[in-house]
Amino acid sequence: MPTIHDQLLPYAAKLPERPASAVTLVVIHCTELPDLATAREYGEKVLYDSGAGNGGHYYVDRDGTTYRYVPGTRVAHHVRGWNPQSIGIELVNTGRYPDWFDSRRQTMTEPYPAAQIDALRALLAQLREEFPGLHDIAGHEDLDTARVAASDDPARTVPRKLDPGPLFPWDAIVPACGLERLRQTAPNSPRLAPHA
């Protein structure tokens, strides 16, 4: 069992409750921020009339330290259209920071350290025990395929979400976790298909 440090977001109790049986999907994100402290600041920002903001359920730092920001029986705002049935796991990684939408800076170059991936494997195993209906896994980029105007050239578009990105080791995670990877079958289509 992994050691999980509870550091609930200030608004966690305001998020809608759900039964454990409602959880069927884990979504893997990367923070696209320089460190955990900055990710926490972003997570604490209130963005909705309910008093809540955007954040994942779990955050895994580069050294493998794992934090719970939102209980799994609460609906967190972490992926458009999939929040009611999913748990979001955020891996600390710079991604495209600080130029997320600059068309010239869309390459994600920071690898995921072994300690972080080992901690993710342990967390996924624990979640499978806690949430018996959990059977699917996806990357944020698999579910949110929207494109937005590039910050450097509004005539061009870039992916709104690219995380966890090309350096995430899906081949080391999916076979070991016992979950099936899902991907959209077409851009902006709600239908999902298993990853080939």
Coordinates of N, CA and C in Angstrom, one line a residue:
M1 N 0.8 -1.2 0.0 CA 0.0 0.0 0.0 C 0.9 1.2 0.0
P2 N 0.6 2.2 -0.9 CA 1.4 3.4 -0.9 C 1.1 4.3 0.2
T3 N 2.0 5.1 0.6 CA 1.8 6.1 1.6 C 1.2 7.3 0.9
I4 N 0.0 7.7 1.4 CA -0.7 8.9 0.7 C -0.9 9.9 1.8
H5 N -0.4 11.1 1.5 CA -0.5 12.3 2.4 C -1.8 13.1 2.1
D6 N -2.7 13.1 3.1 CA -3.9 13.9 2.8 C -3.6 15.4 3.0
Q7 N -3.9 16.2 2.0 CA -3.8 17.6 2.0 C -5.0 18.1 1.2
L8 N -6.2 17.9 1.7 CA -7.4 18.3 1.0 C -7.4 19.7 0.6
L9 N -7.9 20.0 -0.6 CA -8.1 21.4 -1.1 C -9.2 22.0 -0.2
P10 N -9.1 23.3 0.0 CA -10.0 24.0 1.0 C -11.5 23.8 0.6
Y11 N -11.8 23.6 -0.7 CA -13.2 23.5 -1.1 C -13.6 22.0 -1.3
A12 N -12.8 21.1 -0.9 CA -13.1 19.6 -1.2 C -14.5 19.2 -0.7
A13 N -14.9 19.7 0.5 CA -16.2 19.4 1.0 C -17.4 20.0 0.2
K14 N -17.1 20.9 -0.6 CA -18.1 21.5 -1.4 C -18.4 20.8 -2.7
L15 N -17.5 19.9 -3.1 CA -17.6 19.1 -4.3 C -18.7 18.1 -4.2
P16 N -19.4 17.8 -5.3 CA -20.5 16.8 -5.2 C -20.0 15.4 -4.7
E17 N -20.8 14.8 -3.9 CA -20.5 13.4 -3.5 C -20.9 12.4 -4.5
R18 N -20.3 11.2 -4.5 CA -20.7 10.1 -5.4 C -20.4 8.8 -4.7
P19 N -21.1 7.7 -5.0 CA -20.7 6.4 -4.4 C -19.4 5.9 -5.1
A20 N -18.7 5.1 -4.4 CA -17.4 4.5 -4.9 C -17.8 3.7 -6.2
S21 N -19.0 3.2 -6.3 CA -19.3 2.4 -7.5 C -19.5 3.2 -8.7
A22 N -19.6 4.5 -8.6 CA -19.7 5.4 -9.8 C -18.4 5.6 -10.5
V23 N -17.3 5.3 -9.8 CA -15.9 5.5 -10.4 C -15.6 4.4 -11.4
T24 N -15.4 4.7 -12.6 CA -15.0 3.6 -13.6 C -13.8 3.9 -14.4
L25 N -13.2 5.2 -14.2 CA -12.1 5.6 -15.1 C -11.1 6.4 -14.3
V26 N -9.8 6.2 -14.6 CA -8.7 7.0 -14.1 C -8.2 7.8 -15.2
V27 N -8.0 9.1 -15.0 CA -7.4 10.0 -16.0 C -6.1 10.5 -15.5
I28 N -5.0 10.2 -16.4 CA -3.7 10.6 -16.0 C -3.4 12.0 -16.7
H29 N -2.9 12.9 -15.8 CA -2.6 14.3 -16.2 C -1.1 14.5 -15.9
C30 N -0.6 15.6 -16.4 CA 0.6 16.1 -15.8 C 0.3 17.6 -15.5
T31 N 0.9 18.1 -14.5 CA 0.5 19.5 -14.0 C 0.9 20.6 -15.0
E32 N 1.9 20.4 -15.9 CA 2.3 21.4 -16.8 C 2.7 22.7 -16.0
L33 N 3.3 22.4 -14.8 CA 3.8 23.5 -14.0 C 5.1 23.1 -13.4
P34 N 5.9 24.1 -12.9 CA 7.3 23.7 -12.5 C 7.4 22.9 -11.3
D35 N 6.5 22.9 -10.3 CA 6.6 22.2 -9.1 C 5.3 22.0 -8.4
L36 N 5.3 21.2 -7.4 CA 4.0 20.8 -6.6 C 3.4 22.1 -6.0
A37 N 4.3 22.9 -5.4 CA 3.7 24.1 -4.8 C 2.9 25.0 -5.7
T38 N 3.4 25.1 -7.0 CA 2.7 25.9 -8.0 C 1.4 25.2 -8.3
A39 N 1.4 23.9 -8.4 CA 0.2 23.1 -8.8 C -0.8 23.3 -7.7
R40 N -0.4 23.3 -6.4 CA -1.3 23.5 -5.3 C -1.9 24.9 -5.4
E41 N -1.2 25.9 -5.7 CA -1.7 27.3 -5.9 C -2.8 27.3 -7.0
Y42 N -2.6 26.6 -8.1 CA -3.6 26.6 -9.1 C -4.8 25.8 -8.7
G43 N -4.6 24.7 -7.9 CA -5.7 23.9 -7.5 C -6.6 24.7 -6.5
E44 N -6.0 25.6 -5.7 CA -6.8 26.3 -4.7 C -7.6 27.4 -5.2
K45 N -7.3 27.9 -6.5 CA -8.0 29.0 -7.1 C -9.5 28.7 -7.2
V46 N -10.4 29.5 -6.7 CA -11.8 29.3 -6.9 C -12.2 29.8 -8.2
L47 N -12.8 29.0 -9.0 CA -13.2 29.3 -10.4 C -14.7 29.2 -10.7
Y48 N -15.4 28.6 -9.8 CA -16.9 28.4 -10.0 C -17.7 29.0 -8.9
D49 N -19.0 29.2 -9.2 CA -19.9 29.8 -8.2 C -20.1 28.9 -7.0
S50 N -19.8 27.6 -7.2 CA -19.9 26.7 -6.0 C -18.8 26.9 -5.0
G51 N -17.8 27.7 -5.4 CA -16.7 27.9 -4.5 C -15.5 26.9 -4.8
A52 N -15.7 26.1 -5.8 CA -14.6 25.1 -6.2 C -13.8 25.6 -7.3
G53 N -12.7 24.9 -7.6 CA -11.8 25.2 -8.6 C -11.4 23.9 -9.4
N54 N -10.3 24.0 -10.2 CA -9.9 22.8 -11.0 C -8.8 22.1 -10.2
G55 N -8.8 20.8 -10.1 CA -7.8 20.1 -9.5 C -8.0 18.6 -9.6
G56 N -7.0 17.8 -9.5 CA -7.1 16.4 -9.5 C -7.4 15.8 -8.1
H57 N -7.6 14.5 -8.1 CA -7.8 13.9 -6.8 C -6.4 13.6 -6.1
Y58 N -5.5 13.1 -6.9 CA -4.2 12.8 -6.4 C -3.1 13.5 -7.2
Y59 N -2.0 13.8 -6.5 CA -0.8 14.5 -7.1 C 0.4 13.6 -6.7
V60 N 1.2 13.3 -7.7 CA 2.4 12.5 -7.5 C 3.6 13.4 -7.8
D61 N 4.4 13.7 -6.9 CA 5.6 14.5 -7.1 C 6.7 13.7 -7.8
R62 N 7.7 14.4 -8.3 CA 8.8 13.7 -9.0 C 9.5 12.6 -8.2
D63 N 9.6 12.8 -6.9 CA 10.2 11.8 -6.0 C 9.3 10.7 -5.6
G64 N 8.1 10.7 -6.1 CA 7.1 9.6 -5.8 C 6.2 9.9 -4.6
T65 N 6.4 11.0 -3.9 CA 5.5 11.4 -2.8 C 4.1 11.6 -3.4
T66 N 3.2 11.0 -2.7 CA 1.8 11.1 -3.2 C 0.9 11.8 -2.3
Y67 N 0.1 12.7 -2.8 CA -0.9 13.5 -2.0 C -2.3 13.3 -2.5
R68 N -3.2 13.3 -1.5 CA -4.7 13.3 -1.9 C -5.2 14.7 -1.7
Y69 N -5.7 15.4 -2.7 CA -6.2 16.7 -2.6 C -7.8 16.7 -2.6
V70 N -8.4 15.6 -3.1 CA -9.8 15.4 -3.1 C -10.1 14.0 -2.9
P71 N -11.0 13.6 -2.0 CA -11.4 12.2 -1.8 C -12.0 11.7 -3.1
G72 N -11.8 10.4 -3.3 CA -12.3 9.7 -4.5 C -13.8 9.7 -4.6
T73 N -14.5 9.9 -3.5 CA -15.9 9.9 -3.5 C -16.5 11.3 -3.7
R74 N -15.7 12.2 -4.1 CA -16.1 13.5 -4.5 C -15.8 13.7 -6.0
V75 N -16.6 14.5 -6.7 CA -16.4 14.8 -8.1 C -15.5 16.0 -8.2
A76 N -14.3 15.8 -8.7 CA -13.3 16.9 -8.9 C -13.4 17.4 -10.3
H77 N -13.0 18.7 -10.5 CA -13.0 19.3 -11.9 C -11.6 19.1 -12.5
H78 N -11.4 18.1 -13.3 CA -10.1 17.8 -13.8 C -10.1 17.5 -15.3
V79 N -11.3 17.1 -15.9 CA -11.3 16.7 -17.3 C -12.8 17.0 -17.8
R80 N -12.8 17.8 -18.9 CA -14.2 18.2 -19.4 C -15.0 16.9 -19.8
G81 N -16.2 16.9 -19.3 CA -17.1 15.9 -19.7 C -17.0 14.5 -19.0
W82 N -16.0 14.3 -18.2 CA -15.7 13.0 -17.7 C -15.6 13.0 -16.1
N83 N -15.9 14.1 -15.5 CA -15.6 14.2 -14.1 C -16.5 13.3 -13.2
P84 N -17.8 13.1 -13.5 CA -18.7 12.3 -12.6 C -18.2 10.9 -12.4
Q85 N -17.5 10.3 -13.4 CA -17.1 8.9 -13.3 C -15.6 8.7 -13.1
S86 N -14.9 9.7 -13.0 CA -13.4 9.6 -13.0 C -12.7 10.1 -11.8
I87 N -11.5 9.5 -11.7 CA -10.5 10.0 -10.7 C -9.3 10.6 -11.5
G88 N -8.9 11.8 -11.1 CA -7.8 12.5 -11.8 C -6.5 12.3 -11.0
I89 N -5.5 11.9 -11.7 CA -4.1 11.8 -11.1 C -3.2 12.7 -11.8
E90 N -2.6 13.7 -11.1 CA -1.7 14.7 -11.6 C -0.3 14.3 -11.3
L91 N 0.5 14.2 -12.3 CA 2.0 13.9 -12.2 C 2.7 15.3 -12.3
V92 N 3.5 15.6 -11.3 CA 4.3 16.9 -11.4 C 5.3 16.8 -12.6
N93 N 5.1 17.7 -13.6 CA 5.9 17.7 -14.8 C 5.7 19.0 -15.5
T94 N 6.8 19.6 -16.0 CA 6.6 21.0 -16.6 C 5.8 21.0 -17.8
G95 N 5.8 19.9 -18.6 CA 5.0 19.9 -19.8 C 5.4 21.1 -20.7
R96 N 4.4 21.9 -21.1 CA 4.7 23.0 -22.0 C 4.8 24.3 -21.3
Y97 N 4.9 24.3 -19.9 CA 5.0 25.5 -19.1 C 6.2 26.3 -19.5
P98 N 6.2 27.6 -19.5 CA 5.0 28.5 -19.3 C 4.3 28.9 -20.6
D99 N 4.6 28.3 -21.7 CA 4.1 28.8 -23.0 C 3.1 27.7 -23.5
W100 N 2.1 27.3 -22.8 CA 1.2 26.2 -23.1 C 0.7 26.3 -24.5
F101 N 0.3 27.4 -25.0 CA -0.4 27.5 -26.3 C 0.5 28.2 -27.4
D102 N 1.8 28.3 -27.1 CA 2.7 28.9 -28.2 C 3.0 27.8 -29.2
S103 N 2.6 28.0 -30.4 CA 2.8 27.0 -31.5 C 4.2 26.5 -31.6
R104 N 5.2 27.3 -31.2 CA 6.6 27.0 -31.4 C 7.1 26.2 -30.2
R105 N 6.3 26.0 -29.2 CA 6.7 25.3 -27.9 C 5.8 24.2 -27.5
Q106 N 5.4 23.3 -28.4 CA 4.5 22.3 -28.2 C 5.2 20.9 -27.8
T107 N 6.5 20.9 -27.8 CA 7.2 19.7 -27.4 C 7.4 19.6 -25.9
M108 N 7.0 18.4 -25.4 CA 7.1 18.2 -24.0 C 8.4 17.3 -23.8
T109 N 9.4 17.8 -23.0 CA 10.7 17.2 -23.0 C 11.1 16.6 -21.6
E110 N 10.3 16.9 -20.6 CA 10.7 16.4 -19.3 C 10.2 14.9 -19.1
P111 N 11.2 14.0 -18.9 CA 10.8 12.6 -18.6 C 10.2 12.4 -17.3
Y112 N 9.4 11.3 -17.1 CA 8.8 11.0 -15.8 C 9.8 10.1 -15.1
P113 N 10.3 10.5 -13.9 CA 11.3 9.7 -13.1 C 10.7 8.4 -12.7
A114 N 11.6 7.4 -12.6 CA 11.2 6.1 -12.2 C 10.4 6.1 -10.8
A115 N 10.9 6.9 -9.9 CA 10.2 6.9 -8.6 C 8.7 7.4 -8.7
Q116 N 8.5 8.3 -9.6 CA 7.1 8.8 -9.9 C 6.3 7.7 -10.5
I117 N 6.8 7.0 -11.5 CA 6.1 6.0 -12.1 C 5.8 4.8 -11.2
D118 N 6.8 4.5 -10.4 CA 6.6 3.4 -9.4 C 5.4 3.8 -8.4
A119 N 5.4 5.0 -8.0 CA 4.4 5.5 -7.1 C 3.0 5.5 -7.8
L120 N 3.0 5.8 -9.0 CA 1.7 5.8 -9.8 C 1.2 4.4 -9.9
R121 N 2.1 3.4 -10.1 CA 1.7 2.0 -10.2 C 1.1 1.6 -8.9
A122 N 1.7 1.9 -7.8 CA 1.2 1.6 -6.4 C -0.2 2.2 -6.2
L123 N -0.3 3.5 -6.6 CA -1.6 4.2 -6.4 C -2.7 3.5 -7.2
L124 N -2.4 3.2 -8.5 CA -3.4 2.5 -9.3 C -3.8 1.2 -8.7
A125 N -2.9 0.4 -8.2 CA -3.3 -0.8 -7.5 C -4.2 -0.6 -6.3
Q126 N -3.9 0.4 -5.6 CA -4.8 0.8 -4.4 C -6.2 1.2 -4.9
L127 N -6.2 2.0 -5.9 CA -7.5 2.5 -6.4 C -8.4 1.4 -6.9
R128 N -7.7 0.4 -7.5 CA -8.5 -0.8 -8.0 C -9.2 -1.5 -6.8
E129 N -8.5 -1.5 -5.7 CA -9.1 -2.2 -4.5 C -10.3 -1.3 -3.9
E130 N -10.1 0.0 -3.9 CA -11.1 0.9 -3.3 C -12.3 1.1 -4.2
F131 N -12.1 1.0 -5.5 CA -13.2 1.3 -6.4 C -13.4 0.1 -7.3
P132 N -14.3 -0.8 -7.0 CA -14.4 -2.1 -7.7 C -14.9 -1.9 -9.1
G133 N -15.5 -0.8 -9.5 CA -16.0 -0.6 -10.8 C -15.0 0.0 -11.7
L134 N -13.8 0.3 -11.2 CA -12.7 0.9 -12.0 C -12.2 -0.1 -13.0
H135 N -12.3 0.3 -14.3 CA -11.8 -0.6 -15.3 C -11.1 0.1 -16.5
D136 N -11.1 1.4 -16.5 CA -10.5 2.1 -17.7 C -9.5 3.1 -17.2
I137 N -8.6 3.4 -18.1 CA -7.6 4.5 -17.9 C -7.4 5.3 -19.2
A138 N -7.2 6.6 -19.0 CA -7.0 7.4 -20.2 C -6.1 8.5 -19.8
G139 N -5.4 9.1 -20.8 CA -4.7 10.3 -20.7 C -5.6 11.5 -20.9
H140 N -5.3 12.6 -20.3 CA -6.1 13.8 -20.5 C -6.2 14.2 -21.9
E141 N -5.1 14.0 -22.7 CA -5.1 14.3 -24.1 C -6.0 13.3 -24.9
D142 N -6.3 12.1 -24.3 CA -7.2 11.2 -25.0 C -8.7 11.6 -25.0
L143 N -9.0 12.4 -23.9 CA -10.4 12.7 -23.7 C -10.7 14.2 -24.1
D144 N -9.8 15.1 -23.9 CA -10.0 16.5 -24.3 C -9.2 16.8 -25.5
T145 N -9.8 16.6 -26.7 CA -9.0 16.8 -28.0 C -9.3 18.1 -28.6
A146 N -9.9 19.1 -27.9 CA -10.2 20.4 -28.4 C -8.9 21.1 -28.8
R147 N -9.0 22.0 -29.7 CA -7.8 22.8 -30.1 C -8.2 24.3 -29.9
V148 N -7.2 25.1 -29.6 CA -7.4 26.5 -29.3 C -6.4 27.3 -30.1
A149 N -6.7 28.6 -30.3 CA -5.9 29.5 -31.0 C -4.5 29.6 -30.3
A150 N -3.5 29.6 -31.1 CA -2.1 29.6 -30.6 C -1.9 31.1 -30.1
S151 N -1.1 31.1 -29.0 CA -0.9 32.4 -28.3 C 0.1 33.3 -29.2
D152 N 0.9 32.7 -30.0 CA 1.8 33.5 -30.8 C 1.3 33.8 -32.2
D153 N 0.2 33.1 -32.6 CA -0.4 33.3 -33.9 C -1.8 32.8 -33.9
P154 N -2.8 33.7 -33.7 CA -4.2 33.3 -33.6 C -4.7 32.5 -34.8
A155 N -4.0 32.6 -36.0 CA -4.4 31.9 -37.2 C -4.1 30.4 -37.1
R156 N -3.3 30.0 -36.2 CA -2.9 28.6 -36.0 C -3.6 28.1 -34.7
T157 N -3.8 26.8 -34.7 CA -4.3 26.2 -33.5 C -3.4 25.2 -32.9
V158 N -3.5 24.9 -31.6 CA -2.7 24.0 -30.9 C -3.6 23.1 -30.0
P159 N -3.2 22.0 -29.6 CA -4.1 21.2 -28.7 C -4.3 21.9 -27.3
R160 N -5.5 21.9 -26.9 CA -5.8 22.5 -25.5 C -5.1 21.7 -24.5
K161 N -5.1 20.4 -24.6 CA -4.4 19.5 -23.6 C -3.5 18.5 -24.3
L162 N -2.3 18.4 -23.8 CA -1.4 17.4 -24.4 C -0.9 16.4 -23.4
D163 N -1.4 16.5 -22.2 CA -0.9 15.7 -21.1 C -1.5 14.3 -21.0
P164 N -0.8 13.3 -20.5 CA 0.5 13.4 -20.0 C 1.6 13.5 -21.0
G165 N 1.3 13.4 -22.3 CA 2.3 13.6 -23.3 C 3.1 12.4 -23.8
P166 N 3.9 12.6 -24.8 CA 4.6 11.5 -25.5 C 5.7 10.8 -24.6
L167 N 6.1 11.4 -23.6 CA 7.2 10.7 -22.7 C 6.5 9.9 -21.6
F168 N 5.2 9.9 -21.5 CA 4.6 9.1 -20.5 C 4.7 7.6 -20.9
P169 N 5.1 6.7 -20.0 CA 5.4 5.3 -20.4 C 4.1 4.5 -20.3
W170 N 3.2 4.7 -21.3 CA 2.0 3.9 -21.3 C 2.3 2.4 -21.3
D171 N 3.3 2.0 -22.0 CA 3.6 0.5 -22.2 C 4.0 -0.1 -20.8
A172 N 4.5 0.7 -19.9 CA 4.9 0.2 -18.6 C 3.8 0.3 -17.6
I173 N 2.7 1.1 -17.9 CA 1.6 1.3 -17.0 C 0.4 0.4 -17.3
V174 N 0.0 0.4 -18.5 CA -1.3 -0.3 -18.8 C -1.2 -1.8 -18.6
P175 N -0.2 -2.5 -19.1 CA -0.2 -4.0 -18.8 C -0.2 -4.3 -17.3
A176 N 0.5 -3.5 -16.5 CA 0.7 -3.8 -15.1 C -0.5 -3.4 -14.3
C177 N -1.3 -2.4 -14.7 CA -2.4 -1.9 -13.8 C -3.7 -2.6 -14.0
G178 N -3.8 -3.4 -15.0 CA -5.1 -4.2 -15.2 C -6.3 -3.4 -15.7
L179 N -6.0 -2.1 -16.1 CA -7.0 -1.3 -16.7 C -6.9 -1.2 -18.2
E180 N -8.0 -0.9 -18.9 CA -7.9 -0.8 -20.3 C -7.8 0.7 -20.7
R181 N -6.9 1.0 -21.6 CA -6.8 2.4 -22.0 C -7.8 2.7 -23.0
L182 N -8.4 3.9 -22.8 CA -9.5 4.4 -23.7 C -9.0 5.6 -24.4
R183 N -9.5 5.7 -25.7 CA -9.2 6.9 -26.5 C -10.4 7.3 -27.3
Q184 N -10.5 8.6 -27.6 CA -11.6 9.0 -28.5 C -11.4 8.4 -29.9
T185 N -12.5 8.0 -30.5 CA -12.5 7.5 -31.8 C -12.3 8.6 -32.9
A186 N -12.8 9.8 -32.6 CA -12.6 10.9 -33.5 C -12.6 12.2 -32.7
P187 N -12.0 13.2 -33.2 CA -11.9 14.5 -32.4 C -13.3 14.9 -32.0
N188 N -13.4 15.3 -30.7 CA -14.7 15.8 -30.1 C -15.8 14.8 -30.1
S189 N -15.5 13.5 -30.3 CA -16.5 12.5 -30.3 C -16.6 11.9 -28.9
P190 N -17.8 11.7 -28.3 CA -17.9 11.2 -27.0 C -17.7 9.7 -26.9
R191 N -17.7 9.0 -28.1 CA -17.5 7.6 -28.1 C -16.0 7.3 -27.9
L192 N -15.8 6.2 -27.1 CA -14.4 5.8 -26.8 C -14.2 4.5 -27.4
A193 N -12.9 4.2 -27.7 CA -12.5 2.9 -28.2 C -11.2 2.5 -27.4
P194 N -11.0 1.2 -27.2 CA -9.8 0.8 -26.6 C -8.6 1.2 -27.5
H195 N -7.5 1.5 -26.8 CA -6.3 1.9 -27.5 C -5.7 0.7 -28.2
A196 N -5.4 0.8 -29.4 CA -4.8 -0.4 -30.2 C -3.4 -0.6 -29.8

